[in-house]
Coordinates of C-alpha atoms in Angstrom, one line a residue:
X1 CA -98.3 59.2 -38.1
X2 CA -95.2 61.0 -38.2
X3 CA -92.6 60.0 -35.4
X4 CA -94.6 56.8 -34.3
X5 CA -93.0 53.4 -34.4
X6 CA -93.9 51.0 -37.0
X7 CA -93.7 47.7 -38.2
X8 CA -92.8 47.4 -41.9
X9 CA -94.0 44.4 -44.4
X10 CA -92.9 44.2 -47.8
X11 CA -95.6 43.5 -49.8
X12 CA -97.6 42.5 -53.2
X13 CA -100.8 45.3 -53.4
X14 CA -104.1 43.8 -54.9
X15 CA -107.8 44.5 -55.4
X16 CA -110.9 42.7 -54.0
X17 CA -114.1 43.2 -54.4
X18 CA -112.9 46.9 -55.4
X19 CA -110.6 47.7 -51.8
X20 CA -107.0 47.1 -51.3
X21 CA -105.3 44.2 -49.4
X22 CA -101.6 43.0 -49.0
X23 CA -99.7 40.2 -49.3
X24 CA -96.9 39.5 -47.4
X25 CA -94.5 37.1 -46.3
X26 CA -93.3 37.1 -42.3
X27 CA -90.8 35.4 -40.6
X28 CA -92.6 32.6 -38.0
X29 CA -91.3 34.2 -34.6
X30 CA -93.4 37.3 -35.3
X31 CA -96.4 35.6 -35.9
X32 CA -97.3 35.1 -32.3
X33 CA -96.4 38.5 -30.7
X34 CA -98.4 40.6 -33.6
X35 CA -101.4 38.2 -33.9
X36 CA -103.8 38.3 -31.3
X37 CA -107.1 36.4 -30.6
X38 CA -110.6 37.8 -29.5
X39 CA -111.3 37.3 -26.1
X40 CA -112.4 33.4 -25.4
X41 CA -114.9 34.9 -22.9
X42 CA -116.8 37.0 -25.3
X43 CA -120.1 36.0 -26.0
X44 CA -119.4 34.7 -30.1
X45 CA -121.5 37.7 -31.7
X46 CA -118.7 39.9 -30.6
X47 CA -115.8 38.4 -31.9
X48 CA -114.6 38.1 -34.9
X49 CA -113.4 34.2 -34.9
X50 CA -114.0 31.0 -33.8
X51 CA -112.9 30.0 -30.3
X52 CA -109.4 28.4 -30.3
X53 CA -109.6 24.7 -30.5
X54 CA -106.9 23.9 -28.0
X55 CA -106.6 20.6 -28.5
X56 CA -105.4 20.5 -31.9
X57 CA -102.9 22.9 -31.5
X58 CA -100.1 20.2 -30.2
X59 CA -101.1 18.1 -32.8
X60 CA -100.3 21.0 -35.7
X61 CA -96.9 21.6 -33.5
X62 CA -96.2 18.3 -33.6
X63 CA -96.8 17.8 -37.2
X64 CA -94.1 20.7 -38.0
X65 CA -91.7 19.5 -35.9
X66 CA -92.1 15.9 -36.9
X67 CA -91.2 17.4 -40.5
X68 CA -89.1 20.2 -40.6
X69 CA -87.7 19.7 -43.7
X70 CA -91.6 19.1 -45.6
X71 CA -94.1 20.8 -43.3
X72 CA -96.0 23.0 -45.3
X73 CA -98.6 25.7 -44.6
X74 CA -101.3 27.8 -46.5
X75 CA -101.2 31.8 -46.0
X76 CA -102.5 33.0 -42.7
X77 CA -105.6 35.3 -43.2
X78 CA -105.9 39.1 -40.7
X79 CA -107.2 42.1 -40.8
X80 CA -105.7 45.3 -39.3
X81 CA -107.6 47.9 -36.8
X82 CA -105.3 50.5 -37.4
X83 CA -103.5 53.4 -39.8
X84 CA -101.7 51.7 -42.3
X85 CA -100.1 53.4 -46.0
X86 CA -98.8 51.4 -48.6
X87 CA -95.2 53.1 -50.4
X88 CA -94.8 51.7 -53.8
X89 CA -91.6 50.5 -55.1
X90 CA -89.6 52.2 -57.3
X91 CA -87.5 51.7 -60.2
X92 CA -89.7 48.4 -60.4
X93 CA -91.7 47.7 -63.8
X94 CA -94.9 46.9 -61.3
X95 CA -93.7 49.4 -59.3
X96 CA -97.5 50.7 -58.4
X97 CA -98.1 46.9 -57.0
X98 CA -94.8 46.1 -55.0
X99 CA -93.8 48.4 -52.1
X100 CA -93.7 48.1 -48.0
X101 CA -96.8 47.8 -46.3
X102 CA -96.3 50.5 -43.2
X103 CA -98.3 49.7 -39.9
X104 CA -98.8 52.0 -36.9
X105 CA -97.9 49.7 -33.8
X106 CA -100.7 50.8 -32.0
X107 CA -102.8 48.7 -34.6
X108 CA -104.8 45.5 -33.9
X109 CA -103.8 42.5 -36.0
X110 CA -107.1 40.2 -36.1
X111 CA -106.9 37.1 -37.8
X112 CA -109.9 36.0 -40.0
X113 CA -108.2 32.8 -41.0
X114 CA -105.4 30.4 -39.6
X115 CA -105.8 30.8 -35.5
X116 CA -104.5 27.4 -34.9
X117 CA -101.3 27.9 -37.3
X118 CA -100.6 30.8 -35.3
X119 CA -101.0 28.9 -31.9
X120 CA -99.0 25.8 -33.1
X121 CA -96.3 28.2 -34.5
X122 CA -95.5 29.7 -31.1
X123 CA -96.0 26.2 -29.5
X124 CA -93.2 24.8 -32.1
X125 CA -90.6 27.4 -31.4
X126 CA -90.2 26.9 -28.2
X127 CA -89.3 23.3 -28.9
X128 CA -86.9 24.6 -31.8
X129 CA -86.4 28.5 -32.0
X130 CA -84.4 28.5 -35.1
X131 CA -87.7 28.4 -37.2
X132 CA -88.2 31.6 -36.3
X133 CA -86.5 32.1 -39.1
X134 CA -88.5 30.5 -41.8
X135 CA -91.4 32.4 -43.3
X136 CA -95.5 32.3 -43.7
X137 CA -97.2 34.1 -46.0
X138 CA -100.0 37.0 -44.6
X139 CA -102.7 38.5 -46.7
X140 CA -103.4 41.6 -44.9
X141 CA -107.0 43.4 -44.8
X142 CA -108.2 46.4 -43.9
X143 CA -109.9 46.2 -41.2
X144 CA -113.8 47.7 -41.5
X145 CA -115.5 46.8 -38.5
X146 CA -116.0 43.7 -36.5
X147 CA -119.3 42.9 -38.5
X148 CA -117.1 42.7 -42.0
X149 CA -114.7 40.4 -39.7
X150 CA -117.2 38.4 -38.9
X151 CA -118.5 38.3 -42.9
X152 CA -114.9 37.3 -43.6
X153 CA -114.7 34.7 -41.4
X154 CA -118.3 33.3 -42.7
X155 CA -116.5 34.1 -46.4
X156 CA -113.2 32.3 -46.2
X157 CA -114.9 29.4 -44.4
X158 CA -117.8 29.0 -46.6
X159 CA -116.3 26.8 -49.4
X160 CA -114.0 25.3 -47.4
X161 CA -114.2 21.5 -48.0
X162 CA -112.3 18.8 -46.1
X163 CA -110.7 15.9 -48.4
X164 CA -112.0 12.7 -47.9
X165 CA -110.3 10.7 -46.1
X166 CA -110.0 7.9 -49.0
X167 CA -108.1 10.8 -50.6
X168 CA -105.9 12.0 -47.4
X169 CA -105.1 8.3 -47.1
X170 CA -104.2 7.9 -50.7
X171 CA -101.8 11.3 -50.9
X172 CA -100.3 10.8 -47.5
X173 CA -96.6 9.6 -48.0
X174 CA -95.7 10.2 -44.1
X175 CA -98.4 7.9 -42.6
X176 CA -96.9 4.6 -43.0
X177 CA -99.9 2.3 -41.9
X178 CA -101.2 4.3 -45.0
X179 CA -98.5 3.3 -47.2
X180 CA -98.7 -0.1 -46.4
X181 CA -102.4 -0.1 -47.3
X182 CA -101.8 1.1 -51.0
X183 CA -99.2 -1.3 -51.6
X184 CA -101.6 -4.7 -50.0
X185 CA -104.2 -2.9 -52.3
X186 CA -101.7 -3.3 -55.5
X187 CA -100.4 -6.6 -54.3
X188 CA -103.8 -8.2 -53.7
X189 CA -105.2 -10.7 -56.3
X190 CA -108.8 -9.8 -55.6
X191 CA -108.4 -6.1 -54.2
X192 CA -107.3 -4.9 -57.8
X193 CA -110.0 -2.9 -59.3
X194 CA -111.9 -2.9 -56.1
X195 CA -111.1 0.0 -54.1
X196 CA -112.6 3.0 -54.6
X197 CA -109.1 5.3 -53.8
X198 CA -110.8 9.0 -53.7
X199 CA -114.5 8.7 -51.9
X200 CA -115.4 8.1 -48.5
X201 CA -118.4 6.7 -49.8
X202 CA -119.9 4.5 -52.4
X203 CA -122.7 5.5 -55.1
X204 CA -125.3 3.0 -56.0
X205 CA -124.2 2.5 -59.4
X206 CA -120.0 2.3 -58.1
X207 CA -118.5 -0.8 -59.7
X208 CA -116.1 -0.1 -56.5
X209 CA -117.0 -2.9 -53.2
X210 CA -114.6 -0.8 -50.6
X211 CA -113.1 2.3 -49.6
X212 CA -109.4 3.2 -49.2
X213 CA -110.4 3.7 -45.6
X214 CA -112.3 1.1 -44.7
X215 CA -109.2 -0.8 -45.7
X216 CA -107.2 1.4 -43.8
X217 CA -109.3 1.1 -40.6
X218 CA -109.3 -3.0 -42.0
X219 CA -105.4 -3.1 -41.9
X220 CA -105.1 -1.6 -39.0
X221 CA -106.8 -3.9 -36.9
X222 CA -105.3 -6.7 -38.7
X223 CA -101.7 -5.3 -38.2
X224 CA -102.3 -4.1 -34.5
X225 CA -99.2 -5.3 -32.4
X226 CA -97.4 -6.8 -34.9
X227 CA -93.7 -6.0 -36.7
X228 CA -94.2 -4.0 -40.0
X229 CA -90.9 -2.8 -40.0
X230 CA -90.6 -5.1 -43.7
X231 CA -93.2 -3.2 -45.9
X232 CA -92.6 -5.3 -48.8
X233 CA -93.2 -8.4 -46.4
X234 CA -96.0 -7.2 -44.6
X235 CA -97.8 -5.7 -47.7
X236 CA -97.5 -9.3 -49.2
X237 CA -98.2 -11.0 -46.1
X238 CA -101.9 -9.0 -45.6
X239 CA -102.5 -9.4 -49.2
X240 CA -102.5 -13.1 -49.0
X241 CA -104.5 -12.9 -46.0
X242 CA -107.2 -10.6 -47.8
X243 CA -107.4 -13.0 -51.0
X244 CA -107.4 -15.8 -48.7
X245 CA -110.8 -14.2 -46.9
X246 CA -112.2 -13.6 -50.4
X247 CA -112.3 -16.9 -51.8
X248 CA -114.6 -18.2 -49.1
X249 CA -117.1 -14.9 -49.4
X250 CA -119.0 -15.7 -52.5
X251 CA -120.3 -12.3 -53.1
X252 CA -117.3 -11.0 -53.0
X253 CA -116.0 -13.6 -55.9
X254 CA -119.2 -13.2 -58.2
X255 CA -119.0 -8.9 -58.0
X256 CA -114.9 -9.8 -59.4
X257 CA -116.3 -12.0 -61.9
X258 CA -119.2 -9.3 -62.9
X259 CA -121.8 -11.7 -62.1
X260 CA -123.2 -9.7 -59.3
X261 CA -123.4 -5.9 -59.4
X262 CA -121.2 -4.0 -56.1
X263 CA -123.9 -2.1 -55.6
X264 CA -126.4 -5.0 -54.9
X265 CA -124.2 -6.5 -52.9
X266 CA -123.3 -3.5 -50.7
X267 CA -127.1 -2.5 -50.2
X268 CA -127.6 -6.7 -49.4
X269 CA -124.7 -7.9 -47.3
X270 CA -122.7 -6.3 -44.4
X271 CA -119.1 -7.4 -45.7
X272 CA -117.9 -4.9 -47.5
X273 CA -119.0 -2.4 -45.3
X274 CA -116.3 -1.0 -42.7
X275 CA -117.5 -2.6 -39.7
X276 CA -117.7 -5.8 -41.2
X277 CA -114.2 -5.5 -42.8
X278 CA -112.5 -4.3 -39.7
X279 CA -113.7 -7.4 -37.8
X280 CA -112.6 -9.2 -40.9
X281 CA -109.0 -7.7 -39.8
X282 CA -109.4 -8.0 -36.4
X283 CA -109.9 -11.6 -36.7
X284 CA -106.8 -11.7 -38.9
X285 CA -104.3 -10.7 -36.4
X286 CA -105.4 -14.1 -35.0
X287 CA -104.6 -15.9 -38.1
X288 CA -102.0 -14.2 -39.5
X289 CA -99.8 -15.4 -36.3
X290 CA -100.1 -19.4 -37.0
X291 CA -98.4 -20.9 -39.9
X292 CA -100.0 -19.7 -43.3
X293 CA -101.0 -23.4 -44.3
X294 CA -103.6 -23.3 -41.6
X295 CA -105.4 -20.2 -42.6
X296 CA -107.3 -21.5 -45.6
X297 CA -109.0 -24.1 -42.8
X298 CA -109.3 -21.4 -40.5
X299 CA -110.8 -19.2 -42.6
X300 CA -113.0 -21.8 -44.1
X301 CA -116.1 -21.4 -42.2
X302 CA -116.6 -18.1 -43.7
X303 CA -118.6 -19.5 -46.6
X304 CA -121.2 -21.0 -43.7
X305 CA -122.2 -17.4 -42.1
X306 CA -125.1 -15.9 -43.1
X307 CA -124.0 -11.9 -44.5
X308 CA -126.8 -10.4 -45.6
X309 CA -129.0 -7.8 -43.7
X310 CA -132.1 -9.6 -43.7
X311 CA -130.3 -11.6 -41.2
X312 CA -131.2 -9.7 -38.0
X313 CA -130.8 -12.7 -36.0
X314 CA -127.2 -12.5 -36.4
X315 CA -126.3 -8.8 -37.3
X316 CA -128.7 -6.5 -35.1
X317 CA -127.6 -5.0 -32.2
X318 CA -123.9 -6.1 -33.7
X319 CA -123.1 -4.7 -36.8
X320 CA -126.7 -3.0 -37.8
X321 CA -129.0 -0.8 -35.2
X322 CA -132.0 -0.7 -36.5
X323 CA -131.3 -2.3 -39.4
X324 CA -128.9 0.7 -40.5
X325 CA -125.2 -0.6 -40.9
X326 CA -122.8 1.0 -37.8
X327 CA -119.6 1.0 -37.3
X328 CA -119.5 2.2 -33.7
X329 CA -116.7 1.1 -31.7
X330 CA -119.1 -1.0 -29.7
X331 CA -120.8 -2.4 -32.8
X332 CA -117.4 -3.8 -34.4
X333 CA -116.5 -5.2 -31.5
X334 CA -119.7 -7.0 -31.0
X335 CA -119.1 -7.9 -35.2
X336 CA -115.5 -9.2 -34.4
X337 CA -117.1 -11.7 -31.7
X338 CA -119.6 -12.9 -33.9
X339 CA -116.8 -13.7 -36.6
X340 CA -114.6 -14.9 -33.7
X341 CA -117.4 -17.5 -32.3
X342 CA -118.2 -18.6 -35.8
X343 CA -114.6 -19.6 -36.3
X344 CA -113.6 -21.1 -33.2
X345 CA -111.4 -18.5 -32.2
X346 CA -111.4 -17.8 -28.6
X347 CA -112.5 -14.6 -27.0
X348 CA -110.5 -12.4 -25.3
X349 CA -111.3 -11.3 -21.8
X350 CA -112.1 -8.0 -22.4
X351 CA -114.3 -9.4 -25.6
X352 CA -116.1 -11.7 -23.3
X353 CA -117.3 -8.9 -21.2
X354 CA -118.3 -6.9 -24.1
X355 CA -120.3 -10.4 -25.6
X356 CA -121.8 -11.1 -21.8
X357 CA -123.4 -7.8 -21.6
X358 CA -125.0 -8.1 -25.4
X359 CA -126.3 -10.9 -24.5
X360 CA -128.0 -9.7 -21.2
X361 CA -129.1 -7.2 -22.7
X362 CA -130.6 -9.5 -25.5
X363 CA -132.3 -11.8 -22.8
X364 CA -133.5 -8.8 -21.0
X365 CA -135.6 -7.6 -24.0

């Protein structure tokens, strides 16, 4: 190794699974010239990682340069295909564990973990070149053959579990559709102690009637072209709308008064289930634009319709398929037009299309 050129990483030495590996922090604009991907064309039991995902890479760049000053990242994961030696620090008390981390630059850097970091990295400097600058940590392997990459890989992606999105919803301070749903869920009368704010889904024995994020997806169809530039006004304003809807669903009022169990009510009805409560919203955007004393007439009619599943006359082929609960985009909008219809509401061209061909279809059977 003498006389070749190398690159040099100071480093943190450790032990897994009783061989070496490094830790080390590098500065952002060498991630993209040392880091290299397998061949896309390889067949994928010869390469040591997933094919790059190229649409989400834009969407990663975007995210770090939307936030420059809060975008954060986990270490990026590689393994090196090369010589490497490891020169300990001295005069250090750990001085056996901190040192540089020397790498022939004839090596291979492989990377087990983190592709589409490393592809949204060099997508975001272009757009601003002074992160180059800024730092990502690296835990360096050595590498041992393309079938311990491929273990790796399998390894380091094994436990790897995506947060709901109730959670993602309830931690995300940047989203502000997301903020404005907490704050209707703390400002709402009836919403108070039912929201589950963690889980995706509901348990059988949940005292909980909704999710974050079928409130989320709720809001957002009740907010969709409208001015939320207030959050204080607007959280208020869909509050009131929401506790307005649930005095005329009497399920709803008898699970808040612990007369009726959520779970019975959620295996029963359809409205507290997401489709049903983004057509509640949808229908909202239509109320919430005429003069608050008129919604409590408008909204009325509620209390007349027929929610519960065994109701296939009304539901199937809108928001049940085979008497399973969907919330496909084509099943909402169906639900919304049933909701619409049964409140007098007119339909929207585009809805009367969708509401022609159900009913066709219906007729056809």
């Amino acid at each position: 190794m003498n006389g070749a050129f190398e690159y040099v990483f100071p480093s943190i030495k450790g032990i897994q699974s009783g061989h070496e590996y490094f830790v080390s922090m590098c500065p952002l604009r060498l991630i993209p010239k040392i880091f290299l991907f397998d061949d896309d064309e390889l067949n994928p039991e010869l390469r040591a990682q997933r094919t790059l995902n190229k649409g989400r890479v834009p969407e990663i760049a975007e995210y770090i340069l939307g936030n420059l000053q809060s975008y954060t990242f986990s270490a990026i994961t590689a393994s090196i295909d090369g010589d490497v030696r490891f020169v300990p620090a001295t005069g250090t008390t750990h001085g056996s564990l901190l040192g540089t981390l020397h790498v022939n630059m004839q090596s291979r850097f492989i990377i087990n973990d983190g592709q589409h970091r490393r592809a949204a990295i060099e997508l975001a400097l272009k757009s601003e070149p002074r992160l180059g600058d800024e730092t990502i940590a690296v835990v360096f392997f050595v590498d041992r053959g393309l079938e311990r990459c491929q273990q790796m890989f399998a390894d380091l992606n094994r436990y790897a579990i995506r947060p709901s999105r109730s959670l993602g919803l309830l931690y995300d301070h940047r989203d502000q559709r997301s903020q404005l749903t907490k704050l209707i869920v703390l400002k709402s009368k009836f919403f108070c102690d039912m929201v589950e704010m963690e889980r995706n889904t509901l348990s059988e024995r949940s005292r909980k009637l909704f999710t974050l994020s079928a409130i989320y997806s709720a809001n957002s169809a009740l907010l969709d072209g409208m001015d939320t530039s207030n959050t204080d006004e607007t959280a208020q304003l869909c509050a009131d709308y929401w506790d307005t809807v649930s005095a005329h669903i009497e399920e709803w009022q008898r699970v808040k008064e612990s007369v009726l169990s959520a779970g019975d009510v959620r295996r029963d009805f359809i409205h507290s289930h997401s489709v049903a409560l983004q057509a509640i919203g949808a229908v909202g955007n239509h109320v919430l634009r005429q003069p608050k004393t008129r919604w409590n007439d408008m909204l009325k009619p509620l209390r007349t319709l027929d929610w519960s599943r065994a109701n296939a006359h009304t539901w199937e082929g809108r928001a049940m398929v085979a008497g399973t609960i969907s919330k496909a985009s084509n099943n909402v909008a169906l639900t919304i037009n049933q909701l619409k219809k049964h409140l007098h509401i007119p339909l929207g061209p585009d809805e009367q299309r969708t509401e022609d061909a159900f009913l066709r279809g219906q007729h056809g059977k």
